[in-house]
Short mmCIF file of C-alpha atoms and ligand atoms in Angstrom, two decimals:
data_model
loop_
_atom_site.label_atom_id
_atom_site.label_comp_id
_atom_site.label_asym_id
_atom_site.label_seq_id
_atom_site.Cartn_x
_atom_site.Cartn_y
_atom_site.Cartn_z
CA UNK A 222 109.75 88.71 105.35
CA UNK A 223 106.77 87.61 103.07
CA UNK A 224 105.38 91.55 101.83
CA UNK A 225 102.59 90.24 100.03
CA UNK A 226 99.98 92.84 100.51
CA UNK A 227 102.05 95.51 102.46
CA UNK A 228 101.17 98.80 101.62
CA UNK A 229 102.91 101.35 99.64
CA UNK A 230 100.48 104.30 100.47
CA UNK A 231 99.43 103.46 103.70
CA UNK A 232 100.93 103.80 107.52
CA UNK A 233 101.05 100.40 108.74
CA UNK A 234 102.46 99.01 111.99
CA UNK A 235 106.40 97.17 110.91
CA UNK A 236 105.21 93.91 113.29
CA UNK A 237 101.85 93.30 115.42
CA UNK A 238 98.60 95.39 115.74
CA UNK A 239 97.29 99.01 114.73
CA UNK A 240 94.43 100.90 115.88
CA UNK A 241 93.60 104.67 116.29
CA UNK A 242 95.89 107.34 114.68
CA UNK A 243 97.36 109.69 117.98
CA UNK A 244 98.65 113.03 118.44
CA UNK A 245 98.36 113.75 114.85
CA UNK A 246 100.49 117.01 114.66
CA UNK A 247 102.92 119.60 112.66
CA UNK A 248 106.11 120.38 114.86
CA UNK A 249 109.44 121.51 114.19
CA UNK A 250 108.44 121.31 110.70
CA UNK A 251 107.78 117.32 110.60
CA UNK A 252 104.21 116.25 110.95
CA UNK A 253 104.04 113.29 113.61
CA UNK A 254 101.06 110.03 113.05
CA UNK A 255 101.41 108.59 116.29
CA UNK A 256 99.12 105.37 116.58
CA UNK A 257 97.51 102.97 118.80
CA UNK A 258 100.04 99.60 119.20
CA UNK A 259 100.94 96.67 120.61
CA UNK A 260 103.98 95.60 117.84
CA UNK A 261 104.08 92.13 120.36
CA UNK A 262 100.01 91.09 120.00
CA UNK A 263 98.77 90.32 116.23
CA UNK A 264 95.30 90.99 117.84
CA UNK A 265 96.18 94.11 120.07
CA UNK A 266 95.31 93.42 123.50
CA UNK A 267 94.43 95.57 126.16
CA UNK A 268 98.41 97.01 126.83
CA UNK A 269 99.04 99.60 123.97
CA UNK A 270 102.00 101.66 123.00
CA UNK A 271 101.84 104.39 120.99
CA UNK A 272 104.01 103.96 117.91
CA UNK A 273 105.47 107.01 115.97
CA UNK A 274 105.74 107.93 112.31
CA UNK A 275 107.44 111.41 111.32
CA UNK A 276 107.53 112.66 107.87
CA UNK A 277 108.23 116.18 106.25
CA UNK A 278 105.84 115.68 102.90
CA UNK A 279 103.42 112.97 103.66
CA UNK A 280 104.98 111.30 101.01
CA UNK A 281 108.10 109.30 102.90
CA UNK A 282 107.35 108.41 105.82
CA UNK A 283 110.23 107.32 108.83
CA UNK A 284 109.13 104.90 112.25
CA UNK A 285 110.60 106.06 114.77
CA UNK A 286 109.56 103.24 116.96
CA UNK A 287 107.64 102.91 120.36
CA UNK A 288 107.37 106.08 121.95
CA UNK A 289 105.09 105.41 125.01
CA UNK A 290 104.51 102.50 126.97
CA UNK A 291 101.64 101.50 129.68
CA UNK A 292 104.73 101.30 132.98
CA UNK A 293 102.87 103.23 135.36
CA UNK A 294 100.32 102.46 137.83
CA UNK A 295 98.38 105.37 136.09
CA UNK A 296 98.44 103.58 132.46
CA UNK A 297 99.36 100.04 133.61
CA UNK A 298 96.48 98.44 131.58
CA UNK A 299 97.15 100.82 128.61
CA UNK A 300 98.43 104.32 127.02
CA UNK A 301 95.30 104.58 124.97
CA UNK A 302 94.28 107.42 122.96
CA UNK A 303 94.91 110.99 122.76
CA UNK A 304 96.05 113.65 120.63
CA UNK A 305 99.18 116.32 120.49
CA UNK A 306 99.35 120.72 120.85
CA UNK A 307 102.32 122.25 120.08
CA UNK A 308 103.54 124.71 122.97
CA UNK A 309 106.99 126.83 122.73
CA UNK A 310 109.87 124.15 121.21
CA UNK A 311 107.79 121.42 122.83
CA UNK A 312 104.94 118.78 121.62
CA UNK A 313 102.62 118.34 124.95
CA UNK A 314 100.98 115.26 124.47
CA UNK A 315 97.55 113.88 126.18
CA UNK A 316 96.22 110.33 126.44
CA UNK A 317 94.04 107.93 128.39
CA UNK A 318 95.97 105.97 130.98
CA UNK A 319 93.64 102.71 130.94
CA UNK A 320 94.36 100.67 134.35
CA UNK A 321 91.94 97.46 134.91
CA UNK A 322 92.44 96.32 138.61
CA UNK A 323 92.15 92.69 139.25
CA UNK A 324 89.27 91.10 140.59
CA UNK A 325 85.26 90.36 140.14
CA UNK A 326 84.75 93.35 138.58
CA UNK A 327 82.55 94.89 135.19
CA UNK A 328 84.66 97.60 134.43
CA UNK A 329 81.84 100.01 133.58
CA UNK A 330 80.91 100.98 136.70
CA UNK A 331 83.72 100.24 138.64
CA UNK A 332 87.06 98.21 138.32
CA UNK A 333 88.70 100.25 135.55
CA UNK A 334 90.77 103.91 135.99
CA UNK A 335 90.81 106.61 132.85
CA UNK A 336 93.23 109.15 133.72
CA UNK A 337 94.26 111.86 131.29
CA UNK A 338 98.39 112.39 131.35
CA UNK A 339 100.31 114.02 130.12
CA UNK A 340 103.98 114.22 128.81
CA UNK A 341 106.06 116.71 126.73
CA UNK A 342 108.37 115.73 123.72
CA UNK A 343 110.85 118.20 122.18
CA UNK A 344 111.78 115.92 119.43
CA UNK A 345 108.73 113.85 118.65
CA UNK A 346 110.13 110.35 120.59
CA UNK A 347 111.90 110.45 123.23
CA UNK A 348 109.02 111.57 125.92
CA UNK A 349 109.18 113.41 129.65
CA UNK A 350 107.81 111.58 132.84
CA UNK A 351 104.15 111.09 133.18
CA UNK A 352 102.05 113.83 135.14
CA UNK A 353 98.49 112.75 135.66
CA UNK A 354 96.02 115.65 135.64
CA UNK A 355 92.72 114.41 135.53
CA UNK A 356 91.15 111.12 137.34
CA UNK A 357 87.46 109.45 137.32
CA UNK A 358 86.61 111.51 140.64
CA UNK A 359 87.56 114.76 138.26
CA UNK A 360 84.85 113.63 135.74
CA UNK A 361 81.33 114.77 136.80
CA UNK A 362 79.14 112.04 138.81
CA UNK A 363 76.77 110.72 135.82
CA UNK A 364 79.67 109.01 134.17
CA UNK A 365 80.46 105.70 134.13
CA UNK A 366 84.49 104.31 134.25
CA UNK A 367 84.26 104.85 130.68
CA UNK A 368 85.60 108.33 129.86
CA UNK A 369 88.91 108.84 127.48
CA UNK A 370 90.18 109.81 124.39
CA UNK A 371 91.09 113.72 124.95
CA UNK A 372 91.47 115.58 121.86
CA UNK A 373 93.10 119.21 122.92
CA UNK A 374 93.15 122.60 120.99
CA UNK A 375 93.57 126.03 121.46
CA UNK A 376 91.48 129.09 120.55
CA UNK A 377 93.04 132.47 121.44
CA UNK A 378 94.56 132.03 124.94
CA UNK A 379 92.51 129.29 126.30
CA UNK A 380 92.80 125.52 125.66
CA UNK A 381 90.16 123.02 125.51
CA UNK A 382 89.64 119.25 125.94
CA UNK A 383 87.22 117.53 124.59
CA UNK A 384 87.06 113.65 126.50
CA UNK A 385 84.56 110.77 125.10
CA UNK A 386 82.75 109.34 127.54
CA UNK A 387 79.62 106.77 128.83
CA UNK A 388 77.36 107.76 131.61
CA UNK A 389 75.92 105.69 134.19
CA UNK A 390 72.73 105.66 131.63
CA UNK A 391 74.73 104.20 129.44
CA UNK A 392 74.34 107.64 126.93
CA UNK A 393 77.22 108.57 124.58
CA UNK A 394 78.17 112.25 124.89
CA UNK A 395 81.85 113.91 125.41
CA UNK A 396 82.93 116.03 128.45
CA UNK A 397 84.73 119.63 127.60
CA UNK A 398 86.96 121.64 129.84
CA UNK A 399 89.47 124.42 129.54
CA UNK A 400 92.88 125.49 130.69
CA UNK A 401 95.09 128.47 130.78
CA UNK A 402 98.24 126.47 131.04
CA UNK A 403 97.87 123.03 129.74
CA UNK A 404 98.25 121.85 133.33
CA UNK A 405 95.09 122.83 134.95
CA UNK A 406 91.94 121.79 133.61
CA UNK A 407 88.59 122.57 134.67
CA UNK A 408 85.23 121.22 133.71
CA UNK A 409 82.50 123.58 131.56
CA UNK A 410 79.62 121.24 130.33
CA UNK A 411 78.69 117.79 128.76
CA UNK A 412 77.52 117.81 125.03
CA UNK A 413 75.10 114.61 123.72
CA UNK A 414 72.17 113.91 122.36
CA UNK A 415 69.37 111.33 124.16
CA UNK A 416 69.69 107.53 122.66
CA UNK A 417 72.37 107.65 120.26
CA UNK A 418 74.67 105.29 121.34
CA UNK A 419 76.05 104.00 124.69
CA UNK A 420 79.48 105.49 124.39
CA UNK A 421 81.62 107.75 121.98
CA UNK A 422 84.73 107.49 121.87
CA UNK A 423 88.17 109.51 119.95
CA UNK A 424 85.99 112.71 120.09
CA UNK A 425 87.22 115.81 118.03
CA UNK A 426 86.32 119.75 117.99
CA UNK A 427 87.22 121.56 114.76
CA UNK A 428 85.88 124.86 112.93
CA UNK A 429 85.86 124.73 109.25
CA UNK A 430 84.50 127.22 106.43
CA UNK A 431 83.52 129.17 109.91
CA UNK A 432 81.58 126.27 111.39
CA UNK A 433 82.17 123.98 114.12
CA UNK A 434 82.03 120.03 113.93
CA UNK A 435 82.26 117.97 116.58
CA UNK A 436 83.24 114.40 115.22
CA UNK A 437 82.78 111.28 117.51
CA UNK A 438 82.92 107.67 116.92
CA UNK A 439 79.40 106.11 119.09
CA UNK A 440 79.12 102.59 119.88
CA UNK A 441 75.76 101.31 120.22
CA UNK A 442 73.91 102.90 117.09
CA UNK A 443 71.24 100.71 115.35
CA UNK A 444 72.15 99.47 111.56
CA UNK A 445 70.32 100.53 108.60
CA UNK A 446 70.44 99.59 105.08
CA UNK A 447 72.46 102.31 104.29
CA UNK A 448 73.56 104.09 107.46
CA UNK A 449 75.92 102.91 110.47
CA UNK A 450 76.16 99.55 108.91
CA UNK A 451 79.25 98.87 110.70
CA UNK A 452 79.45 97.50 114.13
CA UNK A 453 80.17 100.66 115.45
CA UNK A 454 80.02 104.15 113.69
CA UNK A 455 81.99 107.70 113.35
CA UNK A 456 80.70 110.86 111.85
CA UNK A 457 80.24 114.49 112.82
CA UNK A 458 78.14 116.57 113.93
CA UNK A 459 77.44 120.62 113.46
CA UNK A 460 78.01 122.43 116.76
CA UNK A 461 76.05 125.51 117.59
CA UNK A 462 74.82 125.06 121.19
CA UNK A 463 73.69 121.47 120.13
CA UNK A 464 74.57 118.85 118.01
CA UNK A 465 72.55 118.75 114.88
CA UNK A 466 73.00 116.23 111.49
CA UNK A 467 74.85 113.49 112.17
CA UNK A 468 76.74 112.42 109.07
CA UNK A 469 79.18 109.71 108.41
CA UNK A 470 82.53 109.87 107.61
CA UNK A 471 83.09 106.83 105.91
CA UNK A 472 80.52 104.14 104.69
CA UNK A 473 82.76 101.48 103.58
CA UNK A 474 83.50 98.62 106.33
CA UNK A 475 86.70 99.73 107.43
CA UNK A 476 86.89 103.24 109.01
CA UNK A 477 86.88 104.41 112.44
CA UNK A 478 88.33 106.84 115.59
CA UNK A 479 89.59 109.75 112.88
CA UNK A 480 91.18 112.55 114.41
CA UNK A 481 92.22 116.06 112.69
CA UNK A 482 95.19 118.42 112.52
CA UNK A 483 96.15 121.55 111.24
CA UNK A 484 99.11 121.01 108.31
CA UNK A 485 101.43 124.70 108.17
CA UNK A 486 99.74 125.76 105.10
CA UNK A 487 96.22 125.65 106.95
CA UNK A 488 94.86 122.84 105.32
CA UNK A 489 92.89 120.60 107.60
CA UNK A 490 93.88 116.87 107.54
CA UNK A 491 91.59 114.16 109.28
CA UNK A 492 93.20 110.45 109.26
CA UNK A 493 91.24 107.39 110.54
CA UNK A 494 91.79 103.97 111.02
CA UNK A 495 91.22 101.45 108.34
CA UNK A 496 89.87 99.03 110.74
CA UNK A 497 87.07 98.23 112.57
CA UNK A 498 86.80 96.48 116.43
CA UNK A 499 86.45 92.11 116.16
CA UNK A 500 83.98 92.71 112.78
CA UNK A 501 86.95 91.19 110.20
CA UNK A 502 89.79 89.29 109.77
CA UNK A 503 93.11 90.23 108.23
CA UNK A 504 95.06 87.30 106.47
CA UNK A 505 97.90 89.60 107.23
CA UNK A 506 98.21 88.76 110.80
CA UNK A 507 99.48 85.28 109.52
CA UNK A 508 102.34 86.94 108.60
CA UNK A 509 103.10 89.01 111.47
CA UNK A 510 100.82 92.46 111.02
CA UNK A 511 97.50 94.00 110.74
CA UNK A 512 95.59 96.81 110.26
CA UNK A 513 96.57 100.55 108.93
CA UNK A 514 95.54 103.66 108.65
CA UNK A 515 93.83 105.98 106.16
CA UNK A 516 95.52 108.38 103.72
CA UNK A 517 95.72 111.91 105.07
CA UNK A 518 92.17 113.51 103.63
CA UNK A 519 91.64 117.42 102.93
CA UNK A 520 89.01 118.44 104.71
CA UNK A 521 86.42 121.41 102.99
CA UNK A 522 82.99 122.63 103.96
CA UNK A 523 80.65 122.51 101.34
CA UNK A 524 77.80 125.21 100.72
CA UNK A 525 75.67 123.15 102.40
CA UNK A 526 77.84 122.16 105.18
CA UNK A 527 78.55 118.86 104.78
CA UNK A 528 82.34 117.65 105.14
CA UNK A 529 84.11 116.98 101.72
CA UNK A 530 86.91 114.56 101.87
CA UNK A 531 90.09 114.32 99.50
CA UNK A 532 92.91 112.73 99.21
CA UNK A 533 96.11 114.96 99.89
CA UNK A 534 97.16 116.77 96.84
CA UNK A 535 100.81 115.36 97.15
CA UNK A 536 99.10 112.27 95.94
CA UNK A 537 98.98 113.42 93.02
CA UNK A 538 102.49 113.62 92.33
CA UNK A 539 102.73 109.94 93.09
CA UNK A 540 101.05 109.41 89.55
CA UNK A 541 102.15 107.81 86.62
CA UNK A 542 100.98 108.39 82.69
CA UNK A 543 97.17 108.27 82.52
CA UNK A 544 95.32 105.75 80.64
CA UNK A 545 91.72 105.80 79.16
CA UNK A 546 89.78 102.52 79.46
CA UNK A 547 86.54 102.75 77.62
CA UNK A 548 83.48 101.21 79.52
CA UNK A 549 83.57 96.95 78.48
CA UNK A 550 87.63 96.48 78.17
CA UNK A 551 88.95 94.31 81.16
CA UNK A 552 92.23 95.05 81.99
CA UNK A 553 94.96 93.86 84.57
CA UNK A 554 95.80 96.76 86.69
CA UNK A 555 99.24 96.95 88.85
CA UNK A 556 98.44 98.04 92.27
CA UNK A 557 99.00 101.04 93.74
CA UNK A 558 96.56 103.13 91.33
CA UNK A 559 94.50 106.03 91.06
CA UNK A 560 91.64 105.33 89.00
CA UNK A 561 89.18 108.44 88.01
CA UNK A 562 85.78 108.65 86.17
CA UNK A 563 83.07 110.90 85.45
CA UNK A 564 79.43 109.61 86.86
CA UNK A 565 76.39 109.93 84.05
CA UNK A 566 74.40 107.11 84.35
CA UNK A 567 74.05 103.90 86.17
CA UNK A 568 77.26 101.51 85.77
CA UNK A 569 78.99 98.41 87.45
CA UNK A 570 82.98 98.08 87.82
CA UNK A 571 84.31 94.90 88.97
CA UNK A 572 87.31 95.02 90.70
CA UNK A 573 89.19 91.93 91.55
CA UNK A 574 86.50 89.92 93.76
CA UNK A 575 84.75 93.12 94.54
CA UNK A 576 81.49 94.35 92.56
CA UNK A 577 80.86 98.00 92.53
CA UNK A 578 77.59 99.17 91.19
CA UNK A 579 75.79 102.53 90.95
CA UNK A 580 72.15 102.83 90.25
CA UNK A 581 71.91 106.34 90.08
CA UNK A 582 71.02 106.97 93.92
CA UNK A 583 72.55 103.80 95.88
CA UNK A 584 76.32 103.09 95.50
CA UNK A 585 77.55 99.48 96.72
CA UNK A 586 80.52 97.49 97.26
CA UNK A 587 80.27 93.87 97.31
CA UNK A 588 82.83 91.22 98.29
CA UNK A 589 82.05 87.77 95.84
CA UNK A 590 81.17 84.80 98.65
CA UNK A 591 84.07 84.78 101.06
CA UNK A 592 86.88 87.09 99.93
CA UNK A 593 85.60 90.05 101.89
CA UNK A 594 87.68 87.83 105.45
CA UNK A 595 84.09 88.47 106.65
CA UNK A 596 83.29 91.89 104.78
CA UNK A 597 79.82 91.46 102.98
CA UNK A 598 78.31 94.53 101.49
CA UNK A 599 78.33 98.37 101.99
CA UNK A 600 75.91 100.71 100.40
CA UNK A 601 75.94 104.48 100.53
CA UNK A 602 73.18 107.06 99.51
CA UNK A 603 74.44 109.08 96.57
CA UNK A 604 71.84 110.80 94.36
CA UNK A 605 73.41 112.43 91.36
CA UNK A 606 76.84 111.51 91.94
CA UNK A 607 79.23 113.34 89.48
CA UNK A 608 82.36 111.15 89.76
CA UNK A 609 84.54 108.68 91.42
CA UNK A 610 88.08 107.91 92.83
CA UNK A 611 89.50 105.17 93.61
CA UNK A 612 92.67 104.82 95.32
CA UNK A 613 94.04 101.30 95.38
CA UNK A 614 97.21 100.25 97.88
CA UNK A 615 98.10 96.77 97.67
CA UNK A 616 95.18 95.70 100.15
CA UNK A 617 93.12 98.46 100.56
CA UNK A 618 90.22 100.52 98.10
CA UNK A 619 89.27 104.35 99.24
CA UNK A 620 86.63 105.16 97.28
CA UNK A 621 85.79 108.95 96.84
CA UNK A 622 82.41 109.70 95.29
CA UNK A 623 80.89 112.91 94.39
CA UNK A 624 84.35 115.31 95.02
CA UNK A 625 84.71 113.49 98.00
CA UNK A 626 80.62 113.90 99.37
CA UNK A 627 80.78 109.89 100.28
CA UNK A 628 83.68 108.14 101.12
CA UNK A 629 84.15 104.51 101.23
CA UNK A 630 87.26 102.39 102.76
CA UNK A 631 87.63 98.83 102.82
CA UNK A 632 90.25 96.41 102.99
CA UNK A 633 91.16 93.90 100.49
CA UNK A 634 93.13 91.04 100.00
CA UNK A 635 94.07 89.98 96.22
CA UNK A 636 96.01 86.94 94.81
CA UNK A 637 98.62 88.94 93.73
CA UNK A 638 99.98 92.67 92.88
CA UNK A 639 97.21 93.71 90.82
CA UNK A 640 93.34 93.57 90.25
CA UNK A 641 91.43 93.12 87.38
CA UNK A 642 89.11 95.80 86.39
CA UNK A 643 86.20 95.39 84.33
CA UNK A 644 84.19 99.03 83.62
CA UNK A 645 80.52 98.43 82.49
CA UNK A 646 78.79 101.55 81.16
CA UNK A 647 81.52 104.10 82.40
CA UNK A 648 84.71 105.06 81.14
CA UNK A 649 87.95 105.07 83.44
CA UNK A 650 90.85 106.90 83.92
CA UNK A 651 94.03 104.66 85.01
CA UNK A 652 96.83 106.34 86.91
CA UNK A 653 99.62 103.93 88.31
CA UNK A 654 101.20 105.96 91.54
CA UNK A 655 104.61 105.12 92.84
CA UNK A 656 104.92 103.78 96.54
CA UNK A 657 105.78 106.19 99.06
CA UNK A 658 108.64 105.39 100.86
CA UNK A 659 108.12 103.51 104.07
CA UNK A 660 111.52 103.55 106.10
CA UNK A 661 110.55 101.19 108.80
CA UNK A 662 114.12 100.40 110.34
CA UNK A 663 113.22 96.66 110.74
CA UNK A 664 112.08 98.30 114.32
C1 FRU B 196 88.94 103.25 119.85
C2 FRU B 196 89.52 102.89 121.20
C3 FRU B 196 89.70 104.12 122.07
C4 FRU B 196 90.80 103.70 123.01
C5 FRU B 196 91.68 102.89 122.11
C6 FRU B 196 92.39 101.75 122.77
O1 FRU B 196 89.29 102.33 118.85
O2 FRU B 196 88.73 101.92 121.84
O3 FRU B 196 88.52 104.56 122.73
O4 FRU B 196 91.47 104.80 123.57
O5 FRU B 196 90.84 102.39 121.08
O6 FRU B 196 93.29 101.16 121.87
#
């Protein structure tokens, strides 16, 4: 098979299409990346699988292959999205079953079935038959056919859902309920806020640093210059009663549908999807695969309460000997690296076909004519930012500004195995990082 551009760092699907990162978990001291896949459609389709990764470091990383398929009436059309809690020596698992009936229908308001299932897994793969335990006539009356995505978690003795939806308004906002058992669910309220967006969907509900975010992704935001510049957005919110300050997660062009889990040591880990709906094109899916996900990012809250992103620490043991580039020396750079600088002044760094520039309050990435596959420019808002990260896989930049304030993902697609780097009033540190091992089984 032709590699060019596989990544070393990065969870990708072996064959076919990737979206959303599912049932992102710890159990039986693995933690599972399940994902949203159709391994036999380069451009996904409507009919996704859920595909599994296990690892016990983050660092190699074993596919254990598909793990769910749409073959019930309740899912026929799709097992889309939906997230993991572990209960006794078993992983209960929730997701959308997406069924489209056939006929002269708009699938919005009617036409189209999201039930919530469930199934139970005591070794991460092989999965329990399908119990359906909520349908659209269990959602409340203002919403539309468009409700999925649960997210589930537990606080003391009582678990909650949290379910994206669209209401017959054609408002974003996500439904909540609660459970003793896992089983049976009942409704307590619907959270939005009036004209943002038409939908939201892969909703989340975390407490950090003693607040409480609630992270959606909406469709139907309006662009700015340097806000929700994608075709469709995901940030979070602060929950107390309402949702206040929307902020993004990620302003590059490829980030969407993140979802977070608890790792054993009580670090909380958010991964996303490098990707973004129809907006780009891959040159990978000539040669049989697209799409991947982020790395694994620590989450913090900072004094002010924004979200501060990292990469995981085990990252760091993936680096090689450091070296200094002072600001105006080009160099050739093997890919993977970690690439780390100190922020001063304004500066430019060129990398490969992309332009970088900082002016001391507006940081932008900037493909050269058409090497973006469609991917123009990105700018974020970033007054007095301190420093910069760059992690580089072998198509894809995460760009960490400010301790991790900003983030910025993109994919890229270079001739070869490395980029050229050209710092212009900034000096750079250079780590090369080893690959993490990807054991794909030829699966
Ligand atoms: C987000 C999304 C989800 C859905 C899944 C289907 O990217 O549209 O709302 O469950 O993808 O693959």
């Amino acid at each position: 098979m032709n590699t060019k551009w596989r990544q070393q760092l990065h969870l990708e699907p072996p064959k076919g299409w990737l979206n959303d990162p599912n049932g992102l978990s710890w159990f039986k001291n693995k933690y599972h990346v399940y994902f949203q896949y159709a391994p036999d459609n380069i451009n996904g389709g409507v009919k996704k699988c859920w595909g599994h990764y296990e690892s016990t470091d983050m660092l190699s990383w074993n596919f254990t292959g598909t793990v769910l398929f749409p073959d019930t009436p309740y899912d026929a059309s799709g097992a889309y999205s939906g997230s993991a809690v572990v209960n006794g020596d078993e992983l209960y698992i929730f997701y959308t079953g997406n069924v489209k009936h056939i006929g002269d229908y708009d699938y919005v308001y009617n036409g189209r079935e999201a039930n919530v299932i469930k199934v139970t897994t005591k070794d991460g793969h092989n999965m329990t038959a399908k119990q359906v335990l909520l349908r659209n006539s269990d959602y409340p009356d203002f919403c539309s056919c468009h409700v999925r995505d649960p997210k589930v978690w537990r606080k003391y003795d009582t678990y909650y859902m949290i379910l994206g939806a669209r209401t017959l308004d054609s408002e974003g906002g996500v439904l909540i309920y609660q459970s003793a058992d896992l089983t049976d669910w009942r409704y307590k309220k619907c959270i939005s806020v009036p004209n943002f967006g038409y939908m939201w969907e892969c909703p989340d509900c975390f407490e950090l640093g003693g607040s409480t975010y609630i992270s959606v992704s909406p469709q139907g935001l309006a662009h700015g210059e340097t806000e929700n510049q994608n075709l469709f957005s995901s940030g979070y919110f602060h929950y107390g009663g309402e949702l206040t300050d929307f902020t993004e997660w990620d302003y590059g062009f490829d980030f969407y549908a993140p979802q977070t889990f608890d790792a054993p040591d009580g670090r909380k880990i958010l991964i996303g999807w490098m990707g973004m709906g129809d907006a780009y094109t891959n040159p990978t899916a000539e040669l049989g695969w697209q799409q991947c996900l982020t790395l694994p990012r620590e989450l913090a809250r900072s004094a002010d309460g924004a979200i501060i992103q990292k990469p995981i620490r085990e990252i760091d043991t993936l680096r090689g000997k450091c070296t200094s580039i002072a600001d105006g020396t080009s160099v050739t750079a093997a890919l993977p690296f970690d690439l780390c600088a100190s922020v001063t002044k304004p500066f430019t760094l060129r990398l490969d076909s992309i332009m970088m520039k900082y002016d001391g309050e507006i940081f932008s990435i900037e493909f050269d004519g058409d090497t973006g596959f469609g991917r123009d420019i990105r700018r974020v808002r970033a007054n007095n930012c301190h420093d910069m990260r760059i992690i580089a896989d072998m198509s894809s930049l995460e760009v960490y500004l400010d301790g991790g304030r900003y983030v910025m993902s993109t994919r890229f697609y270079p001739e070869g195995s490395t980029a050229e780097l050209i710092p212009n009033r900034i000096d750079i540190e250079l780590y090369p990082l080893k690959g993490m091992e990807m054991n794909i089984n030829g699966k």
